[in-house]
Short mmCIF file of C-alpha atoms in Angstrom, two decimals:
data_model
loop_
_atom_site.label_atom_id
_atom_site.label_comp_id
_atom_site.label_asym_id
_atom_site.label_seq_id
_atom_site.Cartn_x
_atom_site.Cartn_y
_atom_site.Cartn_z
CA MET A 1 -19.05 32.38 -1.69
CA SER A 2 -16.52 29.61 -1.12
CA THR A 3 -17.02 26.00 -2.07
CA ASP A 4 -16.33 24.67 1.40
CA THR A 5 -16.30 20.94 2.02
CA TYR A 6 -15.79 21.11 5.78
CA GLY A 7 -16.32 23.36 8.73
CA VAL A 8 -13.61 23.26 11.39
CA ARG A 9 -13.86 24.40 15.02
CA VAL A 10 -11.18 24.38 17.72
CA LEU A 11 -12.50 22.61 20.82
CA ASP A 12 -9.31 22.85 22.85
CA VAL A 13 -5.68 23.80 22.20
CA ASP A 14 -2.55 23.22 24.28
CA PRO A 15 0.62 24.33 22.44
CA ASP A 16 2.88 23.22 25.31
CA ARG A 17 1.65 19.65 24.95
CA LEU A 18 1.62 19.92 21.13
CA ARG A 19 -2.07 19.01 21.20
CA ILE A 20 -5.28 20.34 19.68
CA ARG A 21 -8.86 19.06 19.46
CA PHE A 22 -11.02 19.78 16.42
CA LYS A 23 -14.64 19.28 15.55
CA VAL A 24 -15.08 18.86 11.81
CA PHE A 25 -18.46 19.24 10.07
CA THR A 26 -19.31 18.02 6.58
CA VAL A 27 -20.89 21.06 4.88
CA CYS A 28 -21.32 19.75 1.31
CA TYR A 29 -24.16 17.32 0.46
CA ASP A 30 -26.13 15.97 -2.48
CA THR A 31 -29.50 15.66 -0.79
CA GLU A 32 -31.22 14.32 -3.89
CA SER A 33 -28.81 11.38 -4.20
CA ARG A 34 -28.39 11.01 -0.42
CA MET A 35 -24.61 11.41 -0.64
CA HIS A 36 -22.08 13.61 1.13
CA ILE A 37 -18.36 14.35 1.27
CA PRO A 38 -16.90 11.74 3.65
CA LEU A 39 -15.34 12.88 6.90
CA PRO A 40 -11.54 12.77 7.08
CA GLY A 41 -9.97 9.67 8.55
CA GLU A 42 -6.77 9.66 10.58
CA GLU A 43 -4.26 10.57 7.88
CA PRO A 44 -2.52 13.91 8.56
CA GLY A 45 -2.65 15.62 5.14
CA THR A 46 -6.18 17.02 5.47
CA PHE A 47 -5.37 18.35 8.95
CA LEU A 48 -2.20 19.99 7.71
CA HIS A 49 -4.44 21.83 5.25
CA PHE A 50 -6.80 22.81 8.09
CA LEU A 51 -3.95 24.21 10.17
CA TRP A 52 -2.38 25.99 7.20
CA GLU A 53 -5.60 27.87 6.40
CA SER A 54 -6.51 28.55 10.04
CA ALA A 55 -4.57 31.83 10.02
CA ARG A 56 -6.83 34.68 8.94
CA GLY A 57 -4.32 36.01 6.46
CA TRP A 58 -3.28 32.73 4.84
CA MET A 59 -3.83 34.22 1.37
CA SER A 60 -2.04 37.45 2.28
CA GLY A 61 1.20 38.55 0.73
CA ASP A 62 2.36 39.74 4.15
CA ASP A 63 4.27 37.07 6.04
CA ASP A 64 3.12 38.49 9.36
CA ASP A 65 -0.50 37.67 8.45
CA LYS A 66 0.06 34.21 6.99
CA GLY A 67 0.40 32.34 10.24
CA PRO A 68 3.23 29.99 11.22
CA LEU A 69 2.56 27.28 8.64
CA GLY A 70 1.86 29.83 5.92
CA ARG A 71 5.38 31.18 6.39
CA VAL A 72 6.81 27.67 5.95
CA LEU A 73 4.52 26.25 3.25
CA SER A 74 3.32 28.17 0.21
CA SER A 75 -0.03 27.65 -1.50
CA ASP A 76 1.88 25.70 -4.17
CA ASP A 77 3.20 23.39 -1.46
CA ILE A 78 -0.18 22.75 0.13
CA ILE A 79 -1.86 21.84 -3.17
CA ASN A 80 1.00 19.53 -4.15
CA TYR A 81 -0.98 16.56 -2.84
CA GLU A 82 1.67 13.99 -3.60
CA TRP A 83 4.13 15.92 -1.42
CA VAL A 84 1.51 16.41 1.29
CA ASP A 85 0.66 12.67 1.28
CA THR A 86 4.26 11.82 2.08
CA HIS A 87 5.39 14.73 4.25
CA ALA A 88 2.39 15.93 6.26
CA ARG A 89 3.56 13.81 9.17
CA ARG A 90 6.59 16.09 9.51
CA PHE A 91 4.12 18.60 10.93
CA ILE A 92 1.39 16.38 12.38
CA SER A 93 2.58 13.32 14.26
CA GLU A 94 -0.81 11.76 15.05
CA VAL A 95 -4.52 12.11 14.31
CA ARG A 96 -7.06 10.20 16.37
CA CYS A 97 -10.83 10.11 15.82
CA THR A 98 -12.70 10.29 19.13
CA GLU A 99 -16.43 10.68 18.37
CA THR A 100 -18.65 10.63 15.28
CA LEU A 101 -22.24 11.89 14.98
CA ASN A 102 -24.91 11.68 12.25
CA ASP A 103 -22.86 9.47 9.95
CA PRO A 104 -24.79 8.35 8.05
CA PRO A 105 -27.76 10.72 8.35
CA THR A 106 -31.17 9.19 8.98
CA GLU A 107 -33.89 9.55 6.34
CA GLU A 108 -35.54 12.20 8.53
CA GLN A 109 -32.27 14.15 8.73
CA TRP A 110 -31.82 13.96 4.96
CA THR A 111 -35.17 15.69 4.47
CA GLU A 112 -33.95 18.60 6.59
CA LEU A 113 -30.41 18.93 5.22
CA HIS A 114 -29.36 21.39 2.48
CA ASP A 115 -26.72 20.89 -0.22
CA PHE A 116 -24.35 23.63 0.97
CA TYR A 117 -23.58 25.28 4.29
CA TYR A 118 -21.41 28.35 4.84
CA ALA A 119 -19.76 29.72 7.96
CA ARG A 120 -21.51 32.65 9.62
CA ASP A 121 -19.70 34.20 12.61
CA GLY A 122 -17.98 30.93 13.45
CA ALA A 123 -21.07 28.73 13.17
CA TRP A 124 -23.05 26.77 10.61
CA LYS A 125 -26.78 26.44 10.17
CA ASP A 126 -28.25 23.10 11.33
CA GLU A 127 -25.10 22.10 13.21
CA ASP A 128 -27.02 19.47 15.15
CA LEU A 129 -27.92 17.73 11.85
CA LEU A 130 -24.54 17.88 10.12
CA VAL A 131 -22.29 14.84 9.74
CA GLN A 132 -19.47 15.55 12.19
CA ARG A 133 -16.53 14.07 14.03
CA GLU A 134 -14.16 15.09 16.81
CA TYR A 135 -10.41 14.57 16.50
CA GLU A 136 -7.38 14.81 18.73
CA ILE A 137 -4.29 15.97 16.82
CA ARG A 138 -0.69 16.06 17.94
CA VAL A 139 1.78 18.27 16.09
CA THR A 140 5.57 18.29 15.91
CA ASP A 141 6.15 21.95 16.88
CA ARG A 142 4.21 24.28 19.20
CA ARG A 143 4.49 27.04 16.57
CA TRP A 144 1.80 25.38 14.47
CA LEU A 145 -0.72 25.98 17.30
CA GLU A 146 0.27 29.27 18.91
CA HIS A 147 -2.15 31.41 16.87
CA LEU A 148 -5.20 29.25 17.66
CA SER A 149 -7.74 29.58 20.46
CA GLU A 150 -10.75 27.65 21.72
CA GLY A 151 -13.89 28.36 19.70
CA GLN A 152 -12.06 29.60 16.60
CA ALA A 153 -13.77 28.28 13.45
CA TRP A 154 -13.43 28.48 9.67
CA GLY A 155 -14.64 26.89 6.45
CA SER A 156 -12.25 24.68 4.47
CA ALA A 157 -12.05 23.45 0.89
CA ALA A 158 -9.75 20.58 1.89
CA PHE A 159 -10.69 16.98 1.11
CA PRO A 160 -9.56 13.55 2.37
CA LEU A 161 -6.17 12.38 1.13
CA ASN A 162 -4.39 9.03 1.41
CA GLY A 163 -1.22 10.00 3.21
CA ASP A 164 1.28 8.14 5.35
CA THR A 165 0.36 7.49 8.99
CA TRP A 166 3.21 5.29 10.21
CA THR A 167 4.65 5.87 13.67
CA ALA A 168 8.15 5.68 15.14
CA ASP A 169 7.34 2.13 16.31
CA ASP A 170 6.57 1.10 12.71
CA ALA A 171 9.65 2.69 11.15
CA PRO A 172 12.23 -0.10 11.72
CA HIS A 173 9.88 -2.65 10.13
CA ILE A 174 8.63 -0.86 7.01
CA PRO A 175 10.41 0.12 3.78
CA ASP A 176 11.62 3.62 3.01
CA LEU A 177 9.90 3.91 -0.38
CA ASP A 178 11.45 7.31 -1.07
CA ARG A 179 15.01 6.01 -0.95
CA PRO A 180 15.90 2.84 -2.88
CA ALA A 181 19.15 1.20 -1.85
CA VAL A 182 19.76 0.08 -5.43
CA ARG A 183 18.05 0.01 -8.82
CA LEU A 184 18.59 -3.07 -10.98
CA ARG A 185 17.94 -3.19 -14.73
CA PRO A 186 18.29 -6.88 -15.63
CA PHE A 187 17.51 -6.56 -19.35
CA GLU A 188 20.42 -4.16 -19.87
CA THR A 189 22.81 -7.12 -19.79
CA THR A 190 20.77 -9.47 -21.97
CA THR A 191 21.02 -10.20 -25.69
CA GLY A 192 18.38 -11.06 -28.25
CA SER A 193 14.86 -9.75 -28.64
CA VAL A 194 13.14 -8.34 -25.56
CA GLU A 195 9.75 -7.94 -27.25
CA TYR A 196 7.02 -9.22 -24.93
CA GLU A 197 9.56 -9.47 -22.12
CA ALA A 198 9.18 -8.34 -18.53
CA VAL A 199 9.99 -9.57 -15.02
CA GLN A 200 7.61 -12.39 -14.09
CA ARG A 201 8.78 -13.42 -10.63
CA MET A 202 11.28 -12.45 -7.91
CA GLU A 203 12.33 -14.44 -4.84
CA PHE A 204 14.95 -13.93 -2.15
CA SER A 205 16.82 -17.04 -1.06
CA ASP A 206 15.88 -18.26 2.42
CA ASP A 207 19.00 -16.71 3.95
CA GLY A 208 18.60 -13.44 2.03
CA LYS A 209 21.97 -13.86 0.31
CA TYR A 210 20.54 -13.81 -3.21
CA LEU A 211 17.67 -12.22 -5.10
CA ALA A 212 16.53 -14.32 -8.06
CA VAL A 213 14.60 -12.85 -10.99
CA CYS A 214 12.77 -14.71 -13.77
CA SER A 215 11.30 -13.18 -16.93
CA GLN A 216 8.20 -14.09 -18.91
CA GLN A 217 10.33 -15.93 -21.46
CA GLY A 218 12.44 -17.85 -18.95
CA ARG A 219 15.47 -15.60 -18.62
CA VAL A 220 16.99 -15.86 -15.13
CA TRP A 221 19.19 -13.46 -13.17
CA VAL A 222 20.56 -13.88 -9.64
CA TYR A 223 21.99 -10.93 -7.68
CA ASP A 224 24.23 -11.13 -4.63
CA THR A 225 22.54 -8.84 -2.09
CA ALA A 226 25.83 -7.97 -0.36
CA HIS A 227 27.01 -5.82 -3.29
CA TRP A 228 24.25 -6.35 -5.91
CA SER A 229 26.54 -7.93 -8.48
CA GLU A 230 24.94 -10.09 -11.18
CA THR A 231 25.97 -13.60 -10.10
CA VAL A 232 23.90 -15.57 -12.63
CA HIS A 233 22.53 -14.63 -16.05
CA THR A 234 21.14 -17.59 -17.95
CA HIS A 235 18.04 -19.05 -19.57
CA ALA A 236 15.79 -21.70 -17.99
CA GLY A 237 14.13 -22.74 -21.23
CA GLU A 238 10.59 -22.23 -22.52
CA TRP A 239 7.84 -22.61 -19.95
CA ASN A 240 4.14 -21.81 -19.90
CA VAL A 241 4.01 -18.80 -17.53
CA PRO A 242 7.32 -19.53 -15.77
CA GLN A 243 7.11 -20.16 -12.02
CA MET A 244 10.26 -19.84 -9.90
CA MET A 245 11.15 -20.93 -6.37
CA TRP A 246 14.21 -21.83 -4.33
CA ALA A 247 14.55 -25.45 -3.26
CA PRO A 248 14.73 -25.62 0.57
CA GLY A 249 18.06 -25.88 2.33
CA GLY A 250 20.45 -24.19 -0.09
CA HIS A 251 20.87 -22.03 -3.16
CA VAL A 252 19.28 -24.19 -5.84
CA LEU A 253 16.85 -22.28 -8.03
CA VAL A 254 13.95 -24.03 -9.78
CA VAL A 255 11.86 -22.85 -12.76
CA LYS A 256 8.84 -24.70 -14.11
CA GLY A 257 5.50 -24.04 -15.82
CA TYR A 258 2.26 -22.81 -14.27
CA HIS A 259 -0.07 -25.48 -12.88
CA SER A 260 -3.78 -24.73 -12.51
CA GLY A 261 -4.58 -27.66 -10.22
CA ARG A 262 -7.20 -29.17 -12.49
CA GLU A 263 -5.04 -32.23 -13.13
CA PRO A 264 -1.90 -33.74 -11.55
CA GLU A 265 1.14 -31.53 -11.89
CA GLU A 266 3.64 -32.65 -14.52
CA GLU A 267 6.98 -33.32 -12.83
CA SER A 268 9.15 -31.27 -15.13
CA GLN A 269 11.48 -28.48 -14.01
CA TRP A 270 14.80 -26.69 -14.57
CA ALA A 271 17.16 -26.47 -11.58
CA TYR A 272 20.35 -24.44 -11.13
CA ASP A 273 22.85 -24.48 -8.26
CA VAL A 274 23.92 -20.85 -7.84
CA ASP A 275 26.93 -21.68 -5.64
CA GLN A 276 28.29 -24.25 -8.13
CA GLY A 277 27.23 -22.28 -11.21
CA THR A 278 25.71 -25.25 -12.97
CA GLU A 279 22.42 -26.98 -13.76
CA VAL A 280 21.61 -29.81 -11.37
CA GLU A 281 19.00 -32.46 -10.62
CA VAL A 282 16.93 -32.03 -7.45
CA PRO A 283 13.62 -33.48 -6.22
CA PHE A 284 10.63 -31.99 -7.99
CA GLN A 285 9.40 -28.81 -6.30
CA ARG A 286 5.61 -28.97 -6.20
CA GLY A 287 3.17 -26.12 -6.07
CA LEU A 288 3.22 -22.44 -7.00
CA ARG A 289 4.83 -21.12 -3.83
CA ARG A 290 6.36 -22.58 -0.69
CA SER A 291 6.75 -21.38 2.88
CA GLY A 292 10.15 -20.33 4.15
CA ASP A 293 10.72 -23.53 6.08
CA GLY A 294 9.56 -25.67 3.16
CA ALA A 295 6.81 -27.31 5.24
CA TYR A 296 3.94 -25.84 3.22
CA ARG A 297 3.27 -25.35 -0.45
CA ILE A 298 0.22 -24.11 -2.29
CA SER A 299 -1.32 -25.45 -5.45
CA GLY A 300 -4.49 -24.47 -7.27
CA ASN A 301 -7.64 -26.48 -6.72
CA ASP A 302 -10.92 -26.94 -8.51
CA ALA A 303 -13.10 -26.61 -5.42
CA GLY A 304 -15.36 -23.84 -6.75
CA GLU A 305 -13.78 -20.89 -4.91
CA GLY A 306 -10.81 -20.12 -7.14
CA GLY A 307 -8.35 -20.78 -4.35
CA PHE A 308 -5.46 -22.98 -3.29
CA ASP A 309 -4.77 -26.10 -1.28
CA LEU A 310 -1.84 -26.69 1.06
CA HIS A 311 0.54 -29.62 0.78
CA GLY A 312 4.16 -30.60 1.23
CA GLN A 313 6.19 -32.54 -1.31
CA GLU A 314 3.46 -35.18 -1.66
CA ARG A 315 1.23 -35.16 -4.72
CA GLU A 316 -2.11 -34.91 -2.90
CA PRO A 317 -2.98 -31.86 -0.74
CA TYR A 318 -3.43 -32.46 2.98
CA ARG A 319 -5.09 -29.14 3.81
CA ARG A 320 -8.05 -28.00 1.71
CA VAL A 321 -8.46 -24.25 2.26
CA SER A 322 -11.95 -22.79 2.05
CA HIS A 323 -11.19 -19.07 1.92
CA ALA A 324 -14.49 -17.48 0.92
CA GLY A 325 -17.34 -19.96 0.92
CA ALA A 326 -18.13 -18.72 -2.60
CA TRP A 327 -16.41 -17.95 -5.90
CA ASP A 328 -13.65 -15.38 -5.17
CA PRO A 329 -10.59 -16.25 -7.29
CA ILE A 330 -7.22 -15.62 -5.69
CA GLN A 331 -4.98 -13.31 -7.73
CA CYS A 332 -1.85 -13.17 -5.57
CA HIS A 333 -0.34 -14.89 -2.56
CA THR A 334 2.59 -14.85 -0.16
CA PHE A 335 3.77 -16.61 3.00
CA ALA A 336 5.10 -14.76 6.01
CA GLY A 337 8.85 -15.35 6.27
CA ASP A 338 8.41 -17.46 9.41
CA SER A 339 5.69 -19.59 7.74
CA SER A 340 3.13 -18.58 10.39
CA ARG A 341 0.71 -17.05 7.90
CA LEU A 342 -0.38 -17.45 4.30
CA PHE A 343 -1.88 -14.34 2.71
CA LEU A 344 -4.27 -14.74 -0.21
CA GLY A 345 -5.38 -11.75 -2.26
CA ALA A 346 -8.52 -11.94 -4.40
CA GLN A 347 -9.47 -9.00 -6.61
CA GLN A 348 -10.63 -6.88 -3.69
CA ASN A 349 -10.53 -9.11 -0.61
CA LEU A 350 -7.58 -10.21 1.51
CA TYR A 351 -7.61 -13.54 3.38
CA VAL A 352 -5.20 -14.60 6.14
CA VAL A 353 -4.69 -18.35 6.54
CA ALA A 354 -3.01 -20.26 9.38
CA PRO A 355 -1.11 -22.96 7.42
CA ALA A 356 -0.94 -25.36 10.36
CA LYS A 357 -4.75 -25.51 10.41
CA GLY A 358 -5.51 -24.70 6.80
CA GLU A 359 -8.13 -22.24 8.03
CA VAL A 360 -8.88 -18.58 7.37
CA VAL A 361 -8.16 -16.79 10.65
CA ASP A 362 -8.65 -13.20 9.47
CA LYS A 363 -9.80 -11.28 6.42
CA VAL A 364 -10.13 -7.75 5.08
CA ILE A 365 -13.12 -7.28 2.80
CA ASP A 366 -12.70 -4.56 0.16
CA ALA A 367 -9.03 -4.23 1.05
CA SER A 368 -8.38 -2.56 -2.31
CA GLU A 369 -10.13 -1.76 -5.57
CA ARG A 370 -7.80 -4.33 -7.09
CA LEU A 371 -5.02 -6.45 -5.55
CA PHE A 372 -2.16 -7.43 -7.84
CA LYS A 373 0.82 -8.54 -5.71
CA LEU A 374 1.57 -9.28 -2.06
CA ALA A 375 4.74 -9.58 0.02
CA SER A 376 4.99 -10.18 3.76
CA ASN A 377 7.70 -9.22 6.21
CA PRO A 378 9.23 -12.10 8.23
CA ASP A 379 6.56 -12.42 10.93
CA GLY A 380 3.51 -11.30 8.94
CA SER A 381 3.02 -8.11 10.96
CA TYR A 382 3.37 -5.90 7.86
CA LEU A 383 2.22 -6.57 4.33
CA ALA A 384 3.23 -4.82 1.10
CA ILE A 385 0.37 -4.71 -1.40
CA ALA A 386 0.47 -3.55 -5.01
CA GLY A 387 -2.93 -2.38 -6.20
CA PHE A 388 -4.77 0.23 -8.23
CA SER A 389 -3.97 3.77 -7.15
CA ARG A 390 -6.23 5.35 -4.52
CA LYS A 391 -4.93 8.75 -5.61
CA LEU A 392 -6.00 9.08 -9.24
CA GLY A 393 -8.58 11.74 -8.44
CA TYR A 394 -6.11 14.26 -7.05
CA LEU A 395 -2.79 13.39 -8.70
CA GLY A 396 -3.89 13.76 -12.32
CA LEU A 397 -3.17 10.14 -13.26
CA SER A 398 -6.31 9.47 -15.29
CA GLU A 399 -4.52 8.85 -18.62
CA HIS A 400 -3.12 5.57 -17.30
CA ARG A 401 -3.90 3.43 -14.28
CA PRO A 402 -0.54 3.08 -12.50
CA HIS A 403 -0.10 1.03 -9.35
CA GLU A 404 0.29 2.24 -5.80
CA LEU A 405 2.35 0.32 -3.27
CA CYS A 406 0.68 0.28 0.15
CA VAL A 407 2.09 -1.06 3.40
CA TRP A 408 -0.51 -2.52 5.75
CA ARG A 409 -0.01 -2.79 9.50
CA MET A 410 -1.81 -6.06 10.08
CA ALA A 411 -2.39 -5.53 13.82
CA ASP A 412 -5.15 -3.03 13.05
CA LYS A 413 -5.54 -3.54 9.25
CA LYS A 414 -4.52 0.06 8.50
CA ILE A 415 -2.63 1.35 5.48
CA ILE A 416 0.27 3.30 6.97
CA VAL A 417 2.32 3.94 3.81
CA GLY A 418 1.09 4.60 0.28
CA HIS A 419 3.69 5.27 -2.42
CA GLN A 420 2.43 6.25 -5.86
CA PHE A 421 4.47 4.87 -8.74
CA ARG A 422 4.03 5.92 -12.38
CA THR A 423 4.41 2.28 -13.44
CA TYR A 424 2.82 -1.11 -12.98
CA ILE A 425 4.20 -3.36 -10.26
CA ASN A 426 4.98 -6.80 -11.70
CA ASP A 427 6.10 -8.44 -8.47
CA LEU A 428 7.17 -7.89 -4.87
CA ALA A 429 9.69 -9.76 -2.70
CA TRP A 430 10.47 -9.10 0.98
CA SER A 431 13.67 -10.67 2.33
CA PRO A 432 12.42 -13.53 4.55
CA ASN A 433 15.27 -13.95 6.99
CA ASP A 434 15.76 -10.46 8.42
CA GLY A 435 13.15 -8.40 6.56
CA ARG A 436 15.69 -5.71 5.75
CA LEU A 437 14.88 -5.36 2.04
CA LEU A 438 11.79 -5.05 -0.16
CA ALA A 439 12.27 -5.57 -3.91
CA VAL A 440 9.72 -4.03 -6.29
CA ALA A 441 9.61 -4.86 -10.02
CA LEU A 442 8.47 -1.70 -11.85
CA GLU A 443 7.08 -2.09 -15.37
CA PRO A 444 6.82 0.97 -17.68
CA ILE A 445 3.31 1.89 -18.81
CA GLY A 446 3.95 4.12 -21.81
CA LYS A 447 3.21 3.05 -25.37
CA GLY A 448 6.15 1.18 -26.84
CA LYS A 449 7.69 0.57 -23.39
CA PHE A 450 5.32 -1.95 -21.82
CA HIS A 451 6.75 -5.51 -21.92
CA ARG A 452 9.75 -4.41 -23.95
CA GLY A 453 12.51 -5.33 -21.52
CA GLY A 454 12.26 -2.09 -19.56
CA THR A 455 11.48 -3.53 -16.13
CA GLU A 456 13.43 -1.89 -13.31
CA ILE A 457 13.83 -3.48 -9.89
CA ALA A 458 13.96 -1.00 -7.02
CA VAL A 459 15.23 -2.45 -3.73
CA PHE A 460 14.20 -0.49 -0.65
CA PRO A 461 15.75 -0.68 2.83
CA MET A 462 13.73 -0.50 6.03
CA GLY A 463 13.35 2.64 8.13
CA PRO A 464 11.74 5.76 6.60
CA ASP A 465 13.01 9.09 7.96
CA ALA A 466 10.32 11.31 9.52
CA SER A 467 12.42 14.43 8.98
CA ARG A 468 12.19 14.28 5.18
#
């Protein structure tokens, strides 16, 4: 007996149009606890597994019996889930859910369901009761469908993955997380102790010419993005949780201490003119983060929600943001490059604020098990989010809890890219002017490496390649 999780039936197949329709049944339940294996979503990895095992001889040593995908992908390939997450879309270009039945089952249905169902002559007992969904799938080559026919059915031990689902329309606007343009190691050029040192903050200048980096102990680096040379390497002094931002209208970098918002912000800062190569005096830069045009800044408030208020250079906020209506402390934040949106990330929930109104205009509840960092592309249509990995269960990452970088398409709130790192992600920065670069600060996890000056900054260009 197999330990099937799903039953799969071909409803219709058209190799010439690279199209197939499946009905997928959940065939594994825990009737006592009223739980079941969830149906697959619209990511392609599970469906690549379905197609791979659809040939009758997929376990055969004879290539003629393995089917078209079995001759291209070995069993080792198909159970390399990290590879499948990233590359399944080379074989399956789109998955679309069309109809769902019995999800969730009613109490009456639960009393009639069994824990396990097995295929018998292309059918399953109690099919009318089973949790099920129909899908339309488009593939990249007619060969993947030529051996299939309407009514063909089989049991599968596949399970839902968290693979990439981006389309050709997304590609120019999202980072290629498999191919960094450059890797920067700022602490390699520093002197003195790097114990308890790591990258604290990164910011691109408004014109994208420079990437500034600040460490936990106030070290500062500035890189010229044209050739990634280290333009500045200095120290901003000792600050309580250093906060860094560019002053509007030029290349003056400011570092100051963290301000909680419980009392007026102390007007103390360090400022450095990158073009002149010297410390300078500039007007005090309020808040924890500013919008690209400098019109909006955020500062913490004590309003009972754990959030932020909006203001300009003035001391008092002029927009009080009520993001949750209850206590939901914000952990991370970013403005869209064009200042049209402010994104606030609580532990699990994501809030989208229109700065001009100071109002929440959209939100995603349970966006992640834990949100750590956010970065927006220039117009807020895509969001990079660092959070706990969704893939621990099938990538063998249980010893540590590394971070996964997900790219959200905000038009439909879908995760379209999920790249698993073996590190923490200390910060994210998306170039605000043209959106052509995403910088990711990667912090080692291993004992003796964490916060020991080992942070690496990977800078990714836009435009992943579907052929890889």
